[in-house]
Structure formats: structure tokens, C-alpha cells
PDB file of C-alpha atoms in Angstrom:
ATOM      1  CA  MET A   1    -124.629  72.000 -27.336  1.00 49.00           C
ATOM      2  CA  ALA A   2    -122.351  74.721 -26.017  1.00 54.00           C
ATOM      3  CA  ARG A   3    -118.916  73.521 -25.197  1.00 63.00           C
ATOM      4  CA  ARG A   4    -117.914  74.030 -21.293  1.00 69.00           C
ATOM      5  CA  ASN A   5    -114.993  76.080 -20.396  1.00 72.00           C
ATOM      6  CA  THR A   6    -112.199  73.775 -19.047  1.00 75.00           C
ATOM      7  CA  LYS A   7    -110.344  74.910 -15.838  1.00 78.00           C
ATOM      8  CA  LEU A   8    -106.592  75.062 -16.778  1.00 79.00           C
ATOM      9  CA  ALA A   9    -105.121  73.559 -13.562  1.00 86.00           C
ATOM     10  CA  TYR A  10    -103.107  70.348 -12.532  1.00 89.00           C
ATOM     11  CA  ILE A  11    -105.458  67.471 -12.374  1.00 90.00           C
ATOM     12  CA  ALA A  12    -104.519  65.630  -8.918  1.00 90.00           C
ATOM     13  CA  ASN A  13    -106.430  62.273  -9.602  1.00 91.00           C
ATOM     14  CA  ASP A  14    -104.071  59.881 -11.255  1.00 90.00           C
ATOM     15  CA  ALA A  15    -106.612  58.132 -13.229  1.00 92.00           C
ATOM     16  CA  LYS A  16    -108.364  61.176 -14.503  1.00 93.00           C
ATOM     17  CA  ARG A  17    -105.235  62.934 -15.337  1.00 91.00           C
ATOM     18  CA  ASN A  18    -103.883  59.850 -17.569  1.00 90.00           C
ATOM     19  CA  ALA A  19    -107.318  59.717 -19.161  1.00 92.00           C
ATOM     20  CA  THR A  20    -107.113  63.410 -20.017  1.00 93.00           C
ATOM     21  CA  TYR A  21    -103.421  63.157 -21.301  1.00 92.00           C
ATOM     22  CA  LYS A  22    -104.434  60.267 -23.772  1.00 92.00           C
ATOM     23  CA  LYS A  23    -107.466  62.237 -24.867  1.00 94.00           C
ATOM     24  CA  ARG A  24    -105.674  65.410 -25.449  1.00 94.00           C
ATOM     25  CA  LYS A  25    -102.513  63.741 -26.862  1.00 93.00           C
ATOM     26  CA  ASN A  26    -104.802  62.192 -29.462  1.00 94.00           C
ATOM     27  CA  SER A  27    -106.443  65.438 -30.313  1.00 95.00           C
ATOM     28  CA  LEU A  28    -102.960  67.210 -30.817  1.00 94.00           C
ATOM     29  CA  ILE A  29    -101.779  64.614 -33.001  1.00 95.00           C
ATOM     30  CA  LYS A  30    -105.097  64.866 -35.091  1.00 95.00           C
ATOM     31  CA  LYS A  31    -104.696  68.601 -35.460  1.00 95.00           C
ATOM     32  CA  THR A  32    -101.172  68.368 -36.516  1.00 95.00           C
ATOM     33  CA  LYS A  33    -102.126  65.735 -39.132  1.00 94.00           C
ATOM     34  CA  GLU A  34    -104.985  68.083 -40.322  1.00 96.00           C
ATOM     35  CA  ILE A  35    -102.534  71.162 -40.620  1.00 94.00           C
ATOM     36  CA  SER A  36    -100.104  69.082 -42.620  1.00 94.00           C
ATOM     37  CA  THR A  37    -102.706  67.740 -44.974  1.00 95.00           C
ATOM     38  CA  LEU A  38    -104.876  70.979 -45.383  1.00 96.00           C
ATOM     39  CA  CYS A  39    -101.943  73.551 -45.500  1.00 93.00           C
ATOM     40  CA  GLY A  40     -99.374  71.205 -47.454  1.00 93.00           C
ATOM     41  CA  VAL A  41     -96.667  71.789 -44.722  1.00 91.00           C
ATOM     42  CA  GLU A  42     -94.352  69.577 -42.958  1.00 92.00           C
ATOM     43  CA  THR A  43     -95.198  68.977 -39.391  1.00 94.00           C
ATOM     44  CA  CYS A  44     -94.235  66.596 -36.401  1.00 94.00           C
ATOM     45  CA  ALA A  45     -95.162  66.346 -32.885  1.00 94.00           C
ATOM     46  CA  ILE A  46     -92.710  65.420 -29.677  1.00 93.00           C
ATOM     47  CA  ILE A  47     -94.814  64.689 -26.564  1.00 93.00           C
ATOM     48  CA  TYR A  48     -93.043  63.955 -23.417  1.00 90.00           C
ATOM     49  CA  SER A  49     -94.989  62.076 -20.794  1.00 86.00           C
ATOM     50  CA  SER A  50     -94.248  61.934 -16.972  1.00 80.00           C
ATOM     51  CA  ASN A  51     -95.000  58.152 -17.147  1.00 78.00           C
ATOM     52  CA  GLY A  52     -92.670  57.386 -20.236  1.00 74.00           C
ATOM     53  CA  LEU A  53     -88.790  57.243 -20.377  1.00 80.00           C
ATOM     54  CA  GLN A  54     -88.943  58.219 -24.183  1.00 86.00           C
ATOM     55  CA  PRO A  55     -91.183  60.867 -25.836  1.00 89.00           C
ATOM     56  CA  GLU A  56     -93.840  59.875 -28.231  1.00 91.00           C
ATOM     57  CA  VAL A  57     -93.360  61.277 -31.696  1.00 93.00           C
ATOM     58  CA  TRP A  58     -95.610  61.779 -34.799  1.00 93.00           C
ATOM     59  CA  PRO A  59     -95.545  60.852 -37.689  1.00 93.00           C
ATOM     60  CA  SER A  60     -92.423  58.663 -37.113  1.00 93.00           C
ATOM     61  CA  HIS A  61     -88.666  59.110 -35.744  1.00 92.00           C
ATOM     62  CA  PHE A  62     -87.291  59.519 -39.270  1.00 94.00           C
ATOM     63  CA  GLU A  63     -89.771  62.107 -40.141  1.00 93.00           C
ATOM     64  CA  VAL A  64     -89.264  64.057 -36.912  1.00 94.00           C
ATOM     65  CA  GLN A  65     -85.650  64.002 -37.512  1.00 94.00           C
ATOM     66  CA  LYS A  66     -86.069  65.254 -41.014  1.00 94.00           C
ATOM     67  CA  VAL A  67     -88.182  68.300 -39.870  1.00 93.00           C
ATOM     68  CA  LEU A  68     -86.035  69.263 -37.148  1.00 92.00           C
ATOM     69  CA  TYR A  69     -82.931  69.158 -39.315  1.00 94.00           C
ATOM     70  CA  LYS A  70     -84.777  71.411 -41.922  1.00 92.00           C
ATOM     71  CA  PHE A  71     -85.815  73.738 -39.122  1.00 89.00           C
ATOM     72  CA  LEU A  72     -82.237  74.005 -37.438  1.00 91.00           C
ATOM     73  CA  THR A  73     -80.278  74.576 -40.812  1.00 93.00           C
ATOM     74  CA  MET A  74     -82.621  77.586 -41.483  1.00 90.00           C
ATOM     75  CA  PRO A  75     -80.973  81.074 -40.564  1.00 91.00           C
ATOM     76  CA  PRO A  76     -81.662  82.150 -36.959  1.00 88.00           C
ATOM     77  CA  LEU A  77     -83.873  85.058 -38.195  1.00 88.00           C
ATOM     78  CA  GLU A  78     -85.876  82.803 -40.166  1.00 87.00           C
ATOM     79  CA  GLN A  79     -86.328  80.331 -37.180  1.00 83.00           C
ATOM     80  CA  SER A  80     -87.743  83.083 -34.874  1.00 82.00           C
ATOM     81  CA  ARG A  81     -89.692  85.119 -37.331  1.00 82.00           C
ATOM     82  CA  LYS A  82     -92.989  83.245 -36.866  1.00 78.00           C
ATOM     83  CA  MET A  83     -92.044  81.282 -33.552  1.00 79.00           C
ATOM     84  CA  PHE A  84     -94.714  81.522 -30.943  1.00 79.00           C
ATOM     85  CA  ASP A  85     -93.908  79.878 -27.458  1.00 81.00           C
ATOM     86  CA  GLN A  86     -95.282  79.789 -24.069  1.00 82.00           C
ATOM     87  CA  GLU A  87     -93.410  82.942 -22.882  1.00 86.00           C
ATOM     88  CA  MET A  88     -94.654  85.046 -25.821  1.00 85.00           C
ATOM     89  CA  PHE A  89     -98.210  83.704 -25.249  1.00 87.00           C
ATOM     90  CA  LEU A  90     -98.066  84.692 -21.569  1.00 90.00           C
ATOM     91  CA  LYS A  91     -96.478  88.205 -22.501  1.00 91.00           C
ATOM     92  CA  GLN A  92     -99.559  88.806 -24.901  1.00 90.00           C
ATOM     93  CA  ARG A  93    -102.146  87.774 -22.208  1.00 91.00           C
ATOM     94  CA  ILE A  94    -100.505  90.182 -19.705  1.00 95.00           C
ATOM     95  CA  MET A  95    -100.363  93.091 -22.022  1.00 95.00           C
ATOM     96  CA  LYS A  96    -104.205  92.347 -22.997  1.00 94.00           C
ATOM     97  CA  ALA A  97    -104.988  92.214 -19.247  1.00 94.00           C
ATOM     98  CA  GLN A  98    -103.151  95.483 -18.507  1.00 95.00           C
ATOM     99  CA  GLU A  99    -105.025  97.214 -21.364  1.00 95.00           C
ATOM    100  CA  GLN A 100    -108.315  96.026 -20.112  1.00 95.00           C
ATOM    101  CA  LEU A 101    -107.555  97.168 -16.606  1.00 95.00           C
ATOM    102  CA  LYS A 102    -106.418 100.625 -17.985  1.00 94.00           C
ATOM    103  CA  LYS A 103    -109.819 100.769 -19.794  1.00 94.00           C
ATOM    104  CA  LYS A 104    -111.662  99.740 -16.589  1.00 94.00           C
ATOM    105  CA  LYS A 105    -109.966 102.386 -14.611  1.00 92.00           C
ATOM    106  CA  ILE A 106    -110.889 105.171 -17.112  1.00 89.00           C
ATOM    107  CA  GLN A 107    -114.443 103.868 -17.089  1.00 90.00           C
ATOM    108  CA  ASN A 108    -114.599 103.998 -13.286  1.00 91.00           C
ATOM    109  CA  ARG A 109    -113.064 107.432 -13.026  1.00 87.00           C
ATOM    110  CA  LYS A 110    -115.832 108.624 -15.741  1.00 87.00           C
ATOM    111  CA  GLU A 111    -118.532 107.162 -13.614  1.00 89.00           C
ATOM    112  CA  MET A 112    -117.154 108.699 -10.456  1.00 86.00           C
ATOM    113  CA  MET A 113    -116.939 112.278 -11.957  1.00 86.00           C
ATOM    114  CA  SER A 114    -120.156 111.836 -13.592  1.00 87.00           C
ATOM    115  CA  LEU A 115    -121.873 111.310 -10.145  1.00 86.00           C
ATOM    116  CA  LEU A 116    -120.022 114.242  -8.962  1.00 83.00           C
ATOM    117  CA  MET A 117    -121.286 116.405 -11.650  1.00 84.00           C
ATOM    118  CA  ILE A 118    -124.839 115.251 -11.248  1.00 86.00           C
ATOM    119  CA  LYS A 119    -124.576 116.043  -7.390  1.00 83.00           C
ATOM    120  CA  CYS A 120    -123.122 119.641  -8.303  1.00 82.00           C
ATOM    121  CA  LEU A 121    -126.079 120.049 -10.800  1.00 82.00           C
ATOM    122  CA  SER A 122    -128.763 118.931  -8.221  1.00 84.00           C
ATOM    123  CA  THR A 123    -127.484 121.047  -5.303  1.00 83.00           C
ATOM    124  CA  GLY A 124    -125.731 123.873  -6.866  1.00 79.00           C
ATOM    125  CA  LYS A 125    -122.430 123.266  -5.198  1.00 76.00           C
ATOM    126  CA  VAL A 126    -120.236 120.335  -4.088  1.00 68.00           C
ATOM    127  CA  GLU A 127    -120.611 119.376  -0.475  1.00 60.00           C
ATOM    128  CA  GLU A 128    -117.335 117.572  -0.130  1.00 62.00           C
ATOM    129  CA  ASN A 129    -113.728 118.965  -0.833  1.00 68.00           C
ATOM    130  CA  VAL A 130    -112.664 118.665  -4.417  1.00 73.00           C
ATOM    131  CA  ASN A 131    -109.020 118.807  -5.035  1.00 79.00           C
ATOM    132  CA  ALA A 132    -107.282 120.088  -8.341  1.00 80.00           C
ATOM    133  CA  GLN A 133    -107.248 116.724  -9.826  1.00 81.00           C
ATOM    134  CA  ASN A 134    -110.970 115.936  -9.277  1.00 81.00           C
ATOM    135  CA  ALA A 135    -111.633 119.633 -10.528  1.00 81.00           C
ATOM    136  CA  ASN A 136    -109.814 118.885 -13.683  1.00 84.00           C
ATOM    137  CA  ASP A 137    -111.535 115.580 -14.275  1.00 84.00           C
ATOM    138  CA  LEU A 138    -114.938 116.945 -13.494  1.00 83.00           C
ATOM    139  CA  LEU A 139    -114.427 119.810 -16.048  1.00 85.00           C
ATOM    140  CA  TRP A 140    -113.465 117.182 -18.605  1.00 85.00           C
ATOM    141  CA  VAL A 141    -116.647 115.076 -17.852  1.00 85.00           C
ATOM    142  CA  ILE A 142    -118.594 118.073 -18.338  1.00 85.00           C
ATOM    143  CA  ASP A 143    -117.171 119.170 -21.417  1.00 87.00           C
ATOM    144  CA  GLU A 144    -117.744 115.691 -22.910  1.00 86.00           C
ATOM    145  CA  ASN A 145    -121.250 115.648 -21.884  1.00 86.00           C
ATOM    146  CA  LEU A 146    -121.891 119.256 -23.470  1.00 88.00           C
ATOM    147  CA  LYS A 147    -120.159 118.071 -26.607  1.00 89.00           C
ATOM    148  CA  GLU A 148    -122.555 115.197 -26.785  1.00 88.00           C
ATOM    149  CA  LEU A 149    -125.320 117.326 -26.340  1.00 87.00           C
ATOM    150  CA  ASP A 150    -124.203 119.490 -29.062  1.00 88.00           C
ATOM    151  CA  GLU A 151    -123.758 116.800 -31.425  1.00 87.00           C
ATOM    152  CA  LYS A 152    -127.419 115.627 -30.571  1.00 87.00           C
ATOM    153  CA  ILE A 153    -128.751 119.167 -31.079  1.00 87.00           C
ATOM    154  CA  THR A 154    -126.884 119.441 -34.548  1.00 85.00           C
ATOM    155  CA  ARG A 155    -128.228 116.127 -35.742  1.00 84.00           C
ATOM    156  CA  ASN A 156    -131.900 117.169 -34.702  1.00 82.00           C
ATOM    157  CA  GLN A 157    -131.738 120.712 -35.790  1.00 75.00           C
ATOM    158  CA  PRO A 158    -128.845 121.019 -38.399  1.00 56.00           C
ATOM    159  CA  GLN A 159    -130.361 124.398 -39.650  1.00 56.00           C
ATOM    160  CA  GLU A 160    -129.698 126.133 -36.076  1.00 50.00           C
ATOM    161  CA  GLY A 161    -125.983 125.214 -36.086  1.00 50.00           C
ATOM    162  CA  THR A 162    -123.943 124.536 -32.873  1.00 47.00           C
ATOM    163  CA  PRO A 163    -122.693 127.044 -30.412  1.00 51.00           C
ATOM    164  CA  THR A 164    -119.059 127.768 -30.657  1.00 47.00           C
ATOM    165  CA  ASN A 165    -118.377 128.537 -27.020  1.00 46.00           C
ATOM    166  CA  VAL A 166    -120.107 126.761 -23.937  1.00 44.00           C
ATOM    167  CA  ASN A 167    -120.067 128.582 -20.582  1.00 46.00           C
ATOM    168  CA  VAL A 168    -120.549 126.770 -17.446  1.00 43.00           C
ATOM    169  CA  GLN A 169    -121.998 128.576 -14.417  1.00 40.00           C
ATOM    170  CA  GLY A 170    -121.614 127.104 -11.082  1.00 44.00           C
ATOM    171  CA  MET A 171    -119.454 126.711  -7.938  1.00 43.00           C
ATOM    172  CA  ILE A 172    -116.567 124.178  -7.299  1.00 45.00           C
ATOM    173  CA  GLN A 173    -115.399 123.643  -3.749  1.00 41.00           C
ATOM    174  CA  THR A 174    -111.654 123.134  -3.971  1.00 43.00           C
ATOM    175  CA  ASN A 175    -108.525 123.186  -1.834  1.00 39.00           C
ATOM    176  CA  VAL A 176    -106.207 126.192  -1.956  1.00 36.00           C
ATOM    177  CA  ASN A 177    -102.650 126.129  -1.321  1.00 42.00           C
ATOM    178  CA  ASN A 178    -102.856 126.986   2.280  1.00 43.00           C
ATOM    179  CA  GLY A 179    -105.393 124.283   3.055  1.00 44.00           C
ATOM    180  CA  ARG A 180    -108.467 126.516   3.310  1.00 45.00           C
ATOM    181  CA  ASN A 181    -111.569 125.473   1.522  1.00 42.00           C
ATOM    182  CA  GLU A 182    -113.172 128.237  -0.693  1.00 43.00           C
ATOM    183  CA  MET A 183    -116.052 128.272  -3.192  1.00 40.00           C
ATOM    184  CA  VAL A 184    -114.277 129.024  -6.319  1.00 40.00           C
ATOM    185  CA  PRO A 185    -116.809 130.301  -9.152  1.00 40.00           C
ATOM    186  CA  PHE A 186    -116.050 129.393 -12.715  1.00 38.00           C
ATOM    187  CA  GLU A 187    -118.778 131.570 -14.343  1.00 39.00           C
ATOM    188  CA  ASN A 188    -118.079 132.301 -17.948  1.00 36.00           C
ATOM    189  CA  PHE A 189    -115.210 129.584 -17.925  1.00 36.00           C
ATOM    190  CA  ASN A 190    -114.786 128.191 -21.351  1.00 40.00           C
ATOM    191  CA  ILE A 191    -114.193 124.589 -20.593  1.00 39.00           C
ATOM    192  CA  SER A 192    -112.997 124.007 -24.032  1.00 40.00           C
ATOM    193  CA  ASN A 193    -109.625 125.650 -22.453  1.00 40.00           C
ATOM    194  CA  GLY A 194    -109.690 123.478 -19.440  1.00 41.00           C
ATOM    195  CA  PHE A 195    -106.727 121.980 -17.609  1.00 40.00           C
ATOM    196  CA  TRP A 196    -106.639 118.541 -19.046  1.00 43.00           C
ATOM    197  CA  HIS A 197    -108.373 116.231 -21.935  1.00 46.00           C
ATOM    198  CA  GLY A 198    -108.943 113.198 -20.130  1.00 53.00           C
ATOM    199  CA  PRO A 199    -109.792 111.540 -16.780  1.00 54.00           C
ATOM    200  CA  SER A 200    -106.616 110.815 -14.524  1.00 57.00           C
ATOM    201  CA  ILE A 201    -105.785 107.189 -13.757  1.00 56.00           C
ATOM    202  CA  HIS A 202    -104.149 105.725 -10.747  1.00 55.00           C
TER     203      HIS A 202
END
């Protein structure tokens, strides 16, 4: 049976919170004991409870003091070399979330430009204003699609080779410096020499 994901939030109900605490405490002590046995390392656990004045320790007060003394007598560099606390954990989660957000923005931008490309191909023009940034991204998407087509042609017909230059014929409606809208042709424009090599992200 698949294990359900637990919502990490404070449990308001006192009885349920105490029951969860006891269950998780026993599980933590069990895992600590397993690490010590399986890996042959010295381990200890110190657990503070809101209901108790003194912390609960494992395996004993003497063993805990011995492990802590050994740790504190180590050089500071050795102490922190493999240390992993809550702050470091949260930083890693934040960095991972930021990277996922960046990838999602790139994906969304590609999809927007792909829709604009399809619209341009179906009508022969762009009905709405396209600024320089969108034009750059549109050219990049067109370039990527043409490269993908060239690769497929090369795989299917290797004897014919691949074209070295790709010319795009069409019109892009863009804003010029004085604010006027013009239909700017980019016939015989080699998009391999385009403005940019990736979609812009905001």
C-alpha cells in the first residue's frame, strides 16, 4: 500500500499531537540505533519536548556526553565539513524551487512564442504588435524548430545531407523607435545569425 504524504504543519489537537510525538520519537530513536549498528558509528539522540523539563536522550546520558565531547574536541573545520542543519536544508529547498521556477518560465516563454510562430505561419503576418524582445524570442523558436527538422531529415535521409543556411521568408510586425508600426520583412535573413540564443525570462 502506498504511503500517504503527511502534511507538515503544527497539530493543534493536544491528544493527537502527543500521540504523534511519541510515535515519531520512537521512530527517530530506532533509526539512530540502526545507523549506529549498520554503519559502525557513534550516535546519540537528544529530544526536547514541550511537556518535559528535561530532554530525553538515547542511549544514555553518559554515552551522549561522550559523543558530544568527541565532537566538540574536533577542529572547527572538521565539525562543519559534513554538518547539515535546518537552515542548510531550507536553503537547498529554496534553490531547487528557484531553479524549477526558472525552467517553468523558460517553458512558458517557448510555448508563447510557438503559438505566435504558428499564428504567423497560418496568416502570413502577425496581427498584433511585436516588440524587439518578442521578435528575438520568435526568431530563436523558429531557429530551434528548423534545427529539429534538419536533424530529423538527416536521420531519415543521411545521403542527402543537411542544408547549411536556412532562410526564413515572412513578415514581422514590430515597433520602431518613433512608435510607428511597420511590417518589417526578414526575407533571406539567416536566423543562425539572429539577435539572441534563448528565450527571455522575466
